[in-house]
PDB file of C-alpha atoms in Angstrom:
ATOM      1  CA  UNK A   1       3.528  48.120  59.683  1.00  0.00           C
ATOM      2  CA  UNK A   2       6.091  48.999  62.347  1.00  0.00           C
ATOM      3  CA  UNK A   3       9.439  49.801  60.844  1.00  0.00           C
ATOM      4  CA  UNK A   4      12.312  47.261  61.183  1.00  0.00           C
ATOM      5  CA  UNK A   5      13.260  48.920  64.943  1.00  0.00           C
ATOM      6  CA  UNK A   6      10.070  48.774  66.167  1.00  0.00           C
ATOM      7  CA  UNK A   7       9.652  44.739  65.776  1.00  0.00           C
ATOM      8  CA  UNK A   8      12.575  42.829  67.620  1.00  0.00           C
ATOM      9  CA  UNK A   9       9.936  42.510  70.704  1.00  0.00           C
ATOM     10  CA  UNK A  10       7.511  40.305  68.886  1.00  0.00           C
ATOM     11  CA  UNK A  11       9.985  38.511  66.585  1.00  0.00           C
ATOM     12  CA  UNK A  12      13.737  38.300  67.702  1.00  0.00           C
ATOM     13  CA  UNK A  13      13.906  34.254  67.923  1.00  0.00           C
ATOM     14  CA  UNK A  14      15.011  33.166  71.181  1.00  0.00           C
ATOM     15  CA  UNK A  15      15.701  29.777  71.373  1.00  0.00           C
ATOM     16  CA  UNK A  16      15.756  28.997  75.038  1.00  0.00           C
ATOM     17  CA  UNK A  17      16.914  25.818  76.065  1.00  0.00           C
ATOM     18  CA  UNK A  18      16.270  24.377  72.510  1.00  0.00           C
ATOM     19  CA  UNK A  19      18.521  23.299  69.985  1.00  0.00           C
ATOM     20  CA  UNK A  20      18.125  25.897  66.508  1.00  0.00           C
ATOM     21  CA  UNK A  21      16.746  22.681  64.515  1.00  0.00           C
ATOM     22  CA  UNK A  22      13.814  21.717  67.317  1.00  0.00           C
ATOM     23  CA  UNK A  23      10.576  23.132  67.391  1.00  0.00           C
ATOM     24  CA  UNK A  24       9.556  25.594  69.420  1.00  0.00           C
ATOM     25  CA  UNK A  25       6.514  23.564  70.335  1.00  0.00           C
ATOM     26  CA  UNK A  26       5.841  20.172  70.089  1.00  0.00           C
ATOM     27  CA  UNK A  27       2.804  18.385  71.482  1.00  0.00           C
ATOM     28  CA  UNK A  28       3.022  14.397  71.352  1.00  0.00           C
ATOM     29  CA  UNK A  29       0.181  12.405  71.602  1.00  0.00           C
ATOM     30  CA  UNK A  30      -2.460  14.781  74.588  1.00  0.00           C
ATOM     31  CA  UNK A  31      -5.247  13.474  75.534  1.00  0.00           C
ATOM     32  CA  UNK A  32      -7.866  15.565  77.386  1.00  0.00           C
ATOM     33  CA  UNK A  33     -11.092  13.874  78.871  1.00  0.00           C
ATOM     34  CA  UNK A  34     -14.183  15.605  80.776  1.00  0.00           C
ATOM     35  CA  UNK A  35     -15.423  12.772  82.902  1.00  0.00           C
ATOM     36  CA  UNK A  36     -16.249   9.621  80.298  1.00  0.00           C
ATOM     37  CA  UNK A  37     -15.664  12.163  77.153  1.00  0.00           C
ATOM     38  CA  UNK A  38     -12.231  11.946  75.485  1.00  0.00           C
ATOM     39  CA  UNK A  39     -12.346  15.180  73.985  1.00  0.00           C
ATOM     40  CA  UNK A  40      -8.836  15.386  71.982  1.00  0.00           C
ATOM     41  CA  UNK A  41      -7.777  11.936  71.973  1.00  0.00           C
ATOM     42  CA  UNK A  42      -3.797  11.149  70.728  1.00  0.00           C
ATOM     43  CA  UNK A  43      -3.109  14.380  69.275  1.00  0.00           C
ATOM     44  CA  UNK A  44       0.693  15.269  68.002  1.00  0.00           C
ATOM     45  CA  UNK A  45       2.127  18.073  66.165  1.00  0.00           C
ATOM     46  CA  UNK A  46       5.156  20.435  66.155  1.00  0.00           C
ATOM     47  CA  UNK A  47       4.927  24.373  65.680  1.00  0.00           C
ATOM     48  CA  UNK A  48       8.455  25.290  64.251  1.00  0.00           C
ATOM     49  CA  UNK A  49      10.044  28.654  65.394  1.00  0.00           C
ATOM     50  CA  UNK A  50       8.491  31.628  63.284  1.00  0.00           C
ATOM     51  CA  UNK A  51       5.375  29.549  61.529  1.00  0.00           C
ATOM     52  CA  UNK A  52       2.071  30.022  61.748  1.00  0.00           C
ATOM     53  CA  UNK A  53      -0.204  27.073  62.189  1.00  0.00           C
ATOM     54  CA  UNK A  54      -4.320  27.091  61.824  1.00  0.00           C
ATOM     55  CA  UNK A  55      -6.824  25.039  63.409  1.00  0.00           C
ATOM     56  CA  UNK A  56      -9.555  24.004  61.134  1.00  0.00           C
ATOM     57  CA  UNK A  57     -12.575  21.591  61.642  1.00  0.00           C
ATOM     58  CA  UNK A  58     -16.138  22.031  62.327  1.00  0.00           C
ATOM     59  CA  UNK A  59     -17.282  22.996  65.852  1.00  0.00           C
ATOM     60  CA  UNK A  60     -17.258  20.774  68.725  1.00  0.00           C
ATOM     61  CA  UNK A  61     -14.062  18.913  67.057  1.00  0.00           C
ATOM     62  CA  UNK A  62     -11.606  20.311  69.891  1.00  0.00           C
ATOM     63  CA  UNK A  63      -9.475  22.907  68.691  1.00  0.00           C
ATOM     64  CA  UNK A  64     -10.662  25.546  71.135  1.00  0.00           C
ATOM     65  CA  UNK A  65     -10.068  23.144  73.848  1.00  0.00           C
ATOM     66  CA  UNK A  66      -6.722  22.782  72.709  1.00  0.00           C
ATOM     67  CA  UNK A  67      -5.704  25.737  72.346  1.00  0.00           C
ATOM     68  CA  UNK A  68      -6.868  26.230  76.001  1.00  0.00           C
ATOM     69  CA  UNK A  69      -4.556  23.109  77.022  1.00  0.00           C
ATOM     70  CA  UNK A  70      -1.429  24.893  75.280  1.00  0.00           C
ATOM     71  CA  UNK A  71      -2.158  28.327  77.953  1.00  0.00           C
ATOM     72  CA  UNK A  72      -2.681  25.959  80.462  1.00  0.00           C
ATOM     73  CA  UNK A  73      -6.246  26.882  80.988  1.00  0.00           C
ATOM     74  CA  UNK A  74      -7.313  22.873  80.815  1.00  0.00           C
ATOM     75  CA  UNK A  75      -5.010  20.136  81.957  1.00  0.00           C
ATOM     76  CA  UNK A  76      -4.484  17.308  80.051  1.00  0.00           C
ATOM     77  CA  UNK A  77      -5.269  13.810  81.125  1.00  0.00           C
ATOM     78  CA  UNK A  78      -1.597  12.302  79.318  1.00  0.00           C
ATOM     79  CA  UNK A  79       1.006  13.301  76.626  1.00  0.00           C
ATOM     80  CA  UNK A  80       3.106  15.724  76.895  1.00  0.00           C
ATOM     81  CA  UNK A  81       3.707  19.400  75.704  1.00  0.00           C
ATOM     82  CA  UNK A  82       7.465  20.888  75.395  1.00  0.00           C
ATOM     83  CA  UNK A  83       7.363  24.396  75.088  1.00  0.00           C
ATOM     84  CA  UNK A  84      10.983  26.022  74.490  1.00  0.00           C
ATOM     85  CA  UNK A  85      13.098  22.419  75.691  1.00  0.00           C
ATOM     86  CA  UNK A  86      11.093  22.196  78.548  1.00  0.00           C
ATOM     87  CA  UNK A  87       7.931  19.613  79.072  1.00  0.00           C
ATOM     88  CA  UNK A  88       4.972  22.213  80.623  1.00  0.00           C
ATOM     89  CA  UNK A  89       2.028  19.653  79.658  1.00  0.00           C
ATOM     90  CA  UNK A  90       1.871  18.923  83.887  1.00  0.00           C
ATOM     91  CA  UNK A  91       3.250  22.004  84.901  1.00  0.00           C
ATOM     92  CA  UNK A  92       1.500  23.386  88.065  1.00  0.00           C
ATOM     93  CA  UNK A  93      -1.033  26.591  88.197  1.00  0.00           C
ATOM     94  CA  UNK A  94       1.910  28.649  89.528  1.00  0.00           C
ATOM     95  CA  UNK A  95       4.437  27.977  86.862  1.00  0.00           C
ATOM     96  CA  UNK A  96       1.789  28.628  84.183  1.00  0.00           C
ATOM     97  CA  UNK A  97       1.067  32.033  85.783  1.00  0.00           C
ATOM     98  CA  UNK A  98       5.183  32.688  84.839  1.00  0.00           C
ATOM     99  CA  UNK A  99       4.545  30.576  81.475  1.00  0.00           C
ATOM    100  CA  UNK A 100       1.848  32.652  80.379  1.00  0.00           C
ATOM    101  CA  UNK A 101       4.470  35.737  79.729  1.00  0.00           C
ATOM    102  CA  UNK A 102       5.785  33.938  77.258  1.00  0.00           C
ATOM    103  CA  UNK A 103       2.382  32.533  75.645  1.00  0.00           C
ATOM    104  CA  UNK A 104       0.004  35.038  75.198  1.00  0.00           C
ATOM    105  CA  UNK A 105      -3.740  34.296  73.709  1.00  0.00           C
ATOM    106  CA  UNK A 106      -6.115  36.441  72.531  1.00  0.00           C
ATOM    107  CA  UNK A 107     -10.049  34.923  72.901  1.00  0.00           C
ATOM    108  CA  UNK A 108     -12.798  36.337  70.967  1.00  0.00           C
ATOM    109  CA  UNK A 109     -14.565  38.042  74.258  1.00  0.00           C
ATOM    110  CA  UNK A 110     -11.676  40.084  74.189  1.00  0.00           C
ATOM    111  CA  UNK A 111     -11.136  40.541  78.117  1.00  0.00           C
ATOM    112  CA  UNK A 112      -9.888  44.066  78.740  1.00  0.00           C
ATOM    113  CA  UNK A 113     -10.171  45.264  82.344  1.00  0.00           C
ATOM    114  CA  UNK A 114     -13.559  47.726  81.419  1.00  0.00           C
ATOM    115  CA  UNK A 115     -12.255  49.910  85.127  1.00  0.00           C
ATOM    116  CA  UNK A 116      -9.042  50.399  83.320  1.00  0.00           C
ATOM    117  CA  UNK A 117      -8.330  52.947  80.165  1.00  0.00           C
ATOM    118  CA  UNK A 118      -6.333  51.308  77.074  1.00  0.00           C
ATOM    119  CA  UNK A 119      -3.045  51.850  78.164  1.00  0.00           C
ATOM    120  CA  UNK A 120      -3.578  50.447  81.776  1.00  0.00           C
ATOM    121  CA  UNK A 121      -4.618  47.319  80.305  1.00  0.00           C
ATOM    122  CA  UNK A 122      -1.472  47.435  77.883  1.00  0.00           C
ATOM    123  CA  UNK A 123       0.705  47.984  81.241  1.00  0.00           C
ATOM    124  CA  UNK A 124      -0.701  46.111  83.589  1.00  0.00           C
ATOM    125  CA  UNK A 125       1.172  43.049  82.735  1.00  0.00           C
ATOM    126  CA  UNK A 126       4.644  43.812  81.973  1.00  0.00           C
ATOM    127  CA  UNK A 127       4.853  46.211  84.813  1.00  0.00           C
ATOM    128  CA  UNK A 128       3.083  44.144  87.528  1.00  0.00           C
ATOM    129  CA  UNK A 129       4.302  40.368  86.154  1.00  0.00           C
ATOM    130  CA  UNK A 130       7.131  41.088  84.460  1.00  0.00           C
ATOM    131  CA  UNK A 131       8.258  43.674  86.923  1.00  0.00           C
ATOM    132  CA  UNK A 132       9.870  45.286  83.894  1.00  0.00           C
ATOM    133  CA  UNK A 133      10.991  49.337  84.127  1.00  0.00           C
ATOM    134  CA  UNK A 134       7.827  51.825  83.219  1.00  0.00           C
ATOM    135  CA  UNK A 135       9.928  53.889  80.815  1.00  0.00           C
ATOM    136  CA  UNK A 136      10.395  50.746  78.638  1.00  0.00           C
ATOM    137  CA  UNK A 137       7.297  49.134  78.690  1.00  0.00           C
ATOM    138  CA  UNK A 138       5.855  52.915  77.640  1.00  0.00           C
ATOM    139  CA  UNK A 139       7.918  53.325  74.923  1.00  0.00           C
ATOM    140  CA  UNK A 140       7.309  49.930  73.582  1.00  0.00           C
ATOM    141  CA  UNK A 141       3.188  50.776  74.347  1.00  0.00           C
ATOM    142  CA  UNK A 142       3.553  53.642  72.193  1.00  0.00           C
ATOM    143  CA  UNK A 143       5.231  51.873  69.141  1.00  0.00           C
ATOM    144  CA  UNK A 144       2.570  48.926  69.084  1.00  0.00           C
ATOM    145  CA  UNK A 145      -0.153  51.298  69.370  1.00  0.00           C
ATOM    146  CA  UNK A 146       1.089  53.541  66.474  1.00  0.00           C
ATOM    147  CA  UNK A 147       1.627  49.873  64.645  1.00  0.00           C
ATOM    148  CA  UNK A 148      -2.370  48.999  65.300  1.00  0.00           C
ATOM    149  CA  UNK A 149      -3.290  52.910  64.209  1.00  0.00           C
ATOM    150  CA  UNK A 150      -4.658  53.648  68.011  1.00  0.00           C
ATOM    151  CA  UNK A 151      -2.402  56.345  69.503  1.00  0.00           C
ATOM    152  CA  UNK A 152      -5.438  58.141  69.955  1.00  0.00           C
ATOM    153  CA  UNK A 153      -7.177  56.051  72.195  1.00  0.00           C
ATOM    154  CA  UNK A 154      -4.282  55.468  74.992  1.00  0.00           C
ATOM    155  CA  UNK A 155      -6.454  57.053  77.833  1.00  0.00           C
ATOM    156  CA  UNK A 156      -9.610  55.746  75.838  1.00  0.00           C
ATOM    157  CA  UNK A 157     -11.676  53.145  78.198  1.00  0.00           C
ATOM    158  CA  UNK A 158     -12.955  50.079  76.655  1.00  0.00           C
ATOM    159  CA  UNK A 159     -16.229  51.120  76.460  1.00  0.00           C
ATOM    160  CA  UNK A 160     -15.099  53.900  73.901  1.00  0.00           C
ATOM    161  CA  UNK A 161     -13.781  51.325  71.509  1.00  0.00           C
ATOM    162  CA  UNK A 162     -15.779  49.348  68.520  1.00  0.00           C
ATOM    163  CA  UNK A 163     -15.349  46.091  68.630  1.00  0.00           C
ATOM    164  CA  UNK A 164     -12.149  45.708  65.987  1.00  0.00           C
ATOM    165  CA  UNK A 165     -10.628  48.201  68.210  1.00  0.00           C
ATOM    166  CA  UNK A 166     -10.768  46.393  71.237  1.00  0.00           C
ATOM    167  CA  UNK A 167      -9.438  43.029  69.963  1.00  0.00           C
ATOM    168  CA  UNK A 168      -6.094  45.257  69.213  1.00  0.00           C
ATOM    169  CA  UNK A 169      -5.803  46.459  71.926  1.00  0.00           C
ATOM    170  CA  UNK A 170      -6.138  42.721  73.277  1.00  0.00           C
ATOM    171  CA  UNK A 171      -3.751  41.521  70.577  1.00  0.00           C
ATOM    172  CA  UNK A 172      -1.323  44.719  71.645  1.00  0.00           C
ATOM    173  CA  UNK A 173      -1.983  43.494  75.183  1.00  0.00           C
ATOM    174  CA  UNK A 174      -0.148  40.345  74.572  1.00  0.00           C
ATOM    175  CA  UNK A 175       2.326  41.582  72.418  1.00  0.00           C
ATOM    176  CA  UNK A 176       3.508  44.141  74.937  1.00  0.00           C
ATOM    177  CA  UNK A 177       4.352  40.748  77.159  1.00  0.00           C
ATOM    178  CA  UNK A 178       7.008  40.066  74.664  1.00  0.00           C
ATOM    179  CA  UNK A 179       5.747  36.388  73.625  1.00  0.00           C
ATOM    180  CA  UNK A 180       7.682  33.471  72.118  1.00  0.00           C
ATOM    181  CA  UNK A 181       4.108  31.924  71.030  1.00  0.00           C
ATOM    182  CA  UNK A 182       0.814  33.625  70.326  1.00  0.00           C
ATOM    183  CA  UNK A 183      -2.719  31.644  70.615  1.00  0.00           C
ATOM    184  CA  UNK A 184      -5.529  33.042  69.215  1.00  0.00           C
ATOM    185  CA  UNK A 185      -8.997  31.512  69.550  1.00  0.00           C
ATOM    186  CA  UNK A 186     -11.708  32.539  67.154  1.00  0.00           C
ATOM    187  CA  UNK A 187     -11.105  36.027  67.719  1.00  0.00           C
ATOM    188  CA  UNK A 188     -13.016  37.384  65.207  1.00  0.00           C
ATOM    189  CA  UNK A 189     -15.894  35.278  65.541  1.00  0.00           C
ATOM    190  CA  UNK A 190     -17.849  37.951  67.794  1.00  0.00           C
ATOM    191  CA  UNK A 191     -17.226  41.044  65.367  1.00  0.00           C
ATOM    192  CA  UNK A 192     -19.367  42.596  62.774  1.00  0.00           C
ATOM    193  CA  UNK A 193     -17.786  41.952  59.411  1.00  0.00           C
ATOM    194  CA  UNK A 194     -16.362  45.353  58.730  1.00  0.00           C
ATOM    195  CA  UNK A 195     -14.426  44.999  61.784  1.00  0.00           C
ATOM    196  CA  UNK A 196     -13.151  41.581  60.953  1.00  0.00           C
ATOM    197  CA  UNK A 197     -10.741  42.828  58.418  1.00  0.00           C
ATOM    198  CA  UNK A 198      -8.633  45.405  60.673  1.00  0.00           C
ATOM    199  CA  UNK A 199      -7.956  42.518  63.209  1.00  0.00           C
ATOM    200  CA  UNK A 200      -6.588  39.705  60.121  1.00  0.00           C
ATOM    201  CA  UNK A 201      -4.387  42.319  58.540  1.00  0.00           C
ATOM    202  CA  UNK A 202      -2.851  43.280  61.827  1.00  0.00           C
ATOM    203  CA  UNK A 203      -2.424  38.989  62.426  1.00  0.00           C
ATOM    204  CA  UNK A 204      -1.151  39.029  58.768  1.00  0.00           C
ATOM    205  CA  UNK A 205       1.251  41.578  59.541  1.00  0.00           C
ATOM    206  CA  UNK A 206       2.604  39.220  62.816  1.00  0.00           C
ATOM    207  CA  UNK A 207       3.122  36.186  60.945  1.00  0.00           C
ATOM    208  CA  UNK A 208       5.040  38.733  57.893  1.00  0.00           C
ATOM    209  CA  UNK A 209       7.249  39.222  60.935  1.00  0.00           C
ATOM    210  CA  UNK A 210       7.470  35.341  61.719  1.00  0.00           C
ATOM    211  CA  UNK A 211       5.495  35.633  65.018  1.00  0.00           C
ATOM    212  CA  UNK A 212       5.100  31.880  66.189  1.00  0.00           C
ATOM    213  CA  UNK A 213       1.456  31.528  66.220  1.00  0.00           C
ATOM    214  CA  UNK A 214      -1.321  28.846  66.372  1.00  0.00           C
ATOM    215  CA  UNK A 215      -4.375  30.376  64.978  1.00  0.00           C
ATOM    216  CA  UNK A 216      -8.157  28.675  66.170  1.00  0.00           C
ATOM    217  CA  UNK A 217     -10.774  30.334  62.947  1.00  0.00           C
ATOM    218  CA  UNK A 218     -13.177  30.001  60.613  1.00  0.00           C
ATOM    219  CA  UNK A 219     -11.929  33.013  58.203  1.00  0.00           C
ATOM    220  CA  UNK A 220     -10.929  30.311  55.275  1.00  0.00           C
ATOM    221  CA  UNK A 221      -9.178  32.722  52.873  1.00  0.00           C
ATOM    222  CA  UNK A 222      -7.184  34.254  55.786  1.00  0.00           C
ATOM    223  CA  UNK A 223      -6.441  30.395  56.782  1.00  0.00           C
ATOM    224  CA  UNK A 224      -5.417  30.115  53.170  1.00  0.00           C
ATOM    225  CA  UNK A 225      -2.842  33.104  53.677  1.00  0.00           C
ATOM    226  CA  UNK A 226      -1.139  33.304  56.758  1.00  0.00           C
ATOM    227  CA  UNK A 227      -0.962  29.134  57.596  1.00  0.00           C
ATOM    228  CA  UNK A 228       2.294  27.798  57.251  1.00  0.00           C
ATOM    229  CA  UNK A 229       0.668  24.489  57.964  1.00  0.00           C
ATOM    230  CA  UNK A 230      -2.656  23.284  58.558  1.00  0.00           C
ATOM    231  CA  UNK A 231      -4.381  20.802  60.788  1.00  0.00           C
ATOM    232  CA  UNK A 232      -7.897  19.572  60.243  1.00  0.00           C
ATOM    233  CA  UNK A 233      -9.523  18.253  63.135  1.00  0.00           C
ATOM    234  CA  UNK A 234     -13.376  16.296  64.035  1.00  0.00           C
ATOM    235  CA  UNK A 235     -14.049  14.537  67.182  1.00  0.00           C
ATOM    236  CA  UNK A 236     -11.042  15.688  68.924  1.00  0.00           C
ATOM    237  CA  UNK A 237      -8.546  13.506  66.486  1.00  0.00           C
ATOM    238  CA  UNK A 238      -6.104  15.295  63.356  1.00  0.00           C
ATOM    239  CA  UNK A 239      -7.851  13.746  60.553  1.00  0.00           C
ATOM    240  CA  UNK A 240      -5.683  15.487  58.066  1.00  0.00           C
ATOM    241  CA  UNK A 241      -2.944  17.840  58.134  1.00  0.00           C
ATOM    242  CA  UNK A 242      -0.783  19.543  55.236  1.00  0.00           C
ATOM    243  CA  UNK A 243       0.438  22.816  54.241  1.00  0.00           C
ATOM    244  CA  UNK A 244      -2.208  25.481  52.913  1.00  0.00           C
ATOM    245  CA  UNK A 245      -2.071  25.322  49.703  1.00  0.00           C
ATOM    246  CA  UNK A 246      -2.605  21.269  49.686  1.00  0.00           C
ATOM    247  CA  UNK A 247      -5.048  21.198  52.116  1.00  0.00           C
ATOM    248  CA  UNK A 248      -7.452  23.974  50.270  1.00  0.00           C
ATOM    249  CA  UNK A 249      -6.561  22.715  46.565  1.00  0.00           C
ATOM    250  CA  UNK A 250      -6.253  18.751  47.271  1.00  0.00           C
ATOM    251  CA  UNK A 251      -7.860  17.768  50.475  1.00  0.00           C
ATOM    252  CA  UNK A 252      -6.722  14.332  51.133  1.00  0.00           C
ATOM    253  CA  UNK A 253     -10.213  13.038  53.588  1.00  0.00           C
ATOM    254  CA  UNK A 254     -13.789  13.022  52.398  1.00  0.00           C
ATOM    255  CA  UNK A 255     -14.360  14.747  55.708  1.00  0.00           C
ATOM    256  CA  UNK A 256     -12.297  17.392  54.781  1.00  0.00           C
ATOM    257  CA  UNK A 257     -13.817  18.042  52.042  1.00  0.00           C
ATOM    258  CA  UNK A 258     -17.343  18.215  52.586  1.00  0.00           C
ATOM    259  CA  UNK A 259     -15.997  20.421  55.521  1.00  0.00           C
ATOM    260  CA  UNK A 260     -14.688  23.238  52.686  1.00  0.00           C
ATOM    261  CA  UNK A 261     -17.648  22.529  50.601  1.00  0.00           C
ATOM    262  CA  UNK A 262     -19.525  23.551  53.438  1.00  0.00           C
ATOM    263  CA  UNK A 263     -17.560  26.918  54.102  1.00  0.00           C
ATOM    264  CA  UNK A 264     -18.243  27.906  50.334  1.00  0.00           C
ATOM    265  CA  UNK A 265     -20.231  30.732  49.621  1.00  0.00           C
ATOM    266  CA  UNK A 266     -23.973  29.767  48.879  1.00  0.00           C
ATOM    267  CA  UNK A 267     -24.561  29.555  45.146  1.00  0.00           C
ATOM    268  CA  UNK A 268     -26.804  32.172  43.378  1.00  0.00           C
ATOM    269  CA  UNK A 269     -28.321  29.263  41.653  1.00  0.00           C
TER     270      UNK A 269
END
């Protein structure tokens, strides 16, 4: 873990053009359709500066397509989505290009420019977007990838890296952007096991830090750990939604239930 200088550019709150009691994202009542199919239909929820909140429900229920609508990678057919005071949920492809600085998401295909070596990908962004000075946006490069234990693959290509490595450097990627909010979507779903653990403790390690994050998985015990609060969803609708330790100790839905039963480790008997 970075040391208490090294964090301020993934967790100083900045409130924007909230007030310091609002969330920092609140989604009321989205709908997204693909033709006929109502894929998320009247969902609300707020993500509070600083918490970490985790999708849960089986798949097909919607919560990577949300995720998608809160990066502005699917529009929404109503509702509305205020992101820092400001209402974004119809905001045009330009202003989402700007947006996105302040939103990063992390998908399980990782993403990384293959052409490009580690750090190039870790620039490319702040430099280019941003239009922020090279000095700083090394330095800063430097710190995260001493955090994530990769200093020695700076001039590395992706090719080089396992697949654990890569999604840090995708995670540092982001980070290096200076976000308010972080998305993540499944993003250990395409690793091999051993790798799966290097990329939750480094997530772990962003919410100790009270990174704002909304957190798409299926990694139950690390849902368990780092939500703040969690929302169950099936058939694109919140079925249930609680804080961790009542939703994995006293489900309130059958659904929900047989949905954790499900997730339990088969029985030797």
């Amino acid at each position: 873990m970075a040391d208490a200088t090294t964090t301020d550019a993934t967790t100083t709150p900045n409130t924007g053009n909230r007030t310091t009691d609002t969330p920092l994202l609140s989604v009321q009542h989205l709908r997204k359709s693909y033709g006929d199919h109502e894929v998320l239909t009247d969902v609300s929820f707020d993500v509070p500066q600083g918490k970490v909140v985790v999708l849960l429900g089986p798949s097909g229920s919607g919560k990577s397509t949300l995720i998608r609508c809160l990066n502005g990678l699917e529009t929404i057919q109503s509702g509305s989505i205020v992101f820092d005071g400001t209402n974004i949920g119809q905001a045009s492809e330009k202003q989402w290009r700007s947006l996105r600085s302040t939103i990063g998401m992390v998908f399980q295909s990782y993403d990384l420019f293959p052409n490009l070596t580690v750090a190039d990908n870790i620039r490319l962004g702040p430099v280019k977007v941003q239009k922020r000075a090279k000095d700083e946006v090394e330095q800063q490069m430097d710190t995260l990838l001493k955090d994530v234990q990769l200093s020695d693959y700076k001039n590395a290509y992706p090719r080089e890296l396992s697949g654990g490595q890569k999604q840090r450097i995708a995670i540092v990627r982001a980070l290096a952007m200076n976000p308010k909010l972080m998305l993540f979507d499944e993003v250990t779903a395409s690793l091999d096991p051993e790798m799966v653990r290097e990329v939750l403790e480094l997530m772990l390690r962003l919410a100790k830090r009270h990174m704002t994050m909304i957190v798409v998985t299926h990694e139950l015990e690390f849902a368990k750990r780092v939500a703040d609060t969690v929302l169950f969803l099936e058939n694109g609708v919140i079925l249930e939604r609680g804080s961790a330790k009542d939703f994995f100790t006293n489900p309130k839905t059958d659904r929900a239930r047989r949905f954790l039963d499900s997730m339990s480790p088969v029985s030797a008997e």
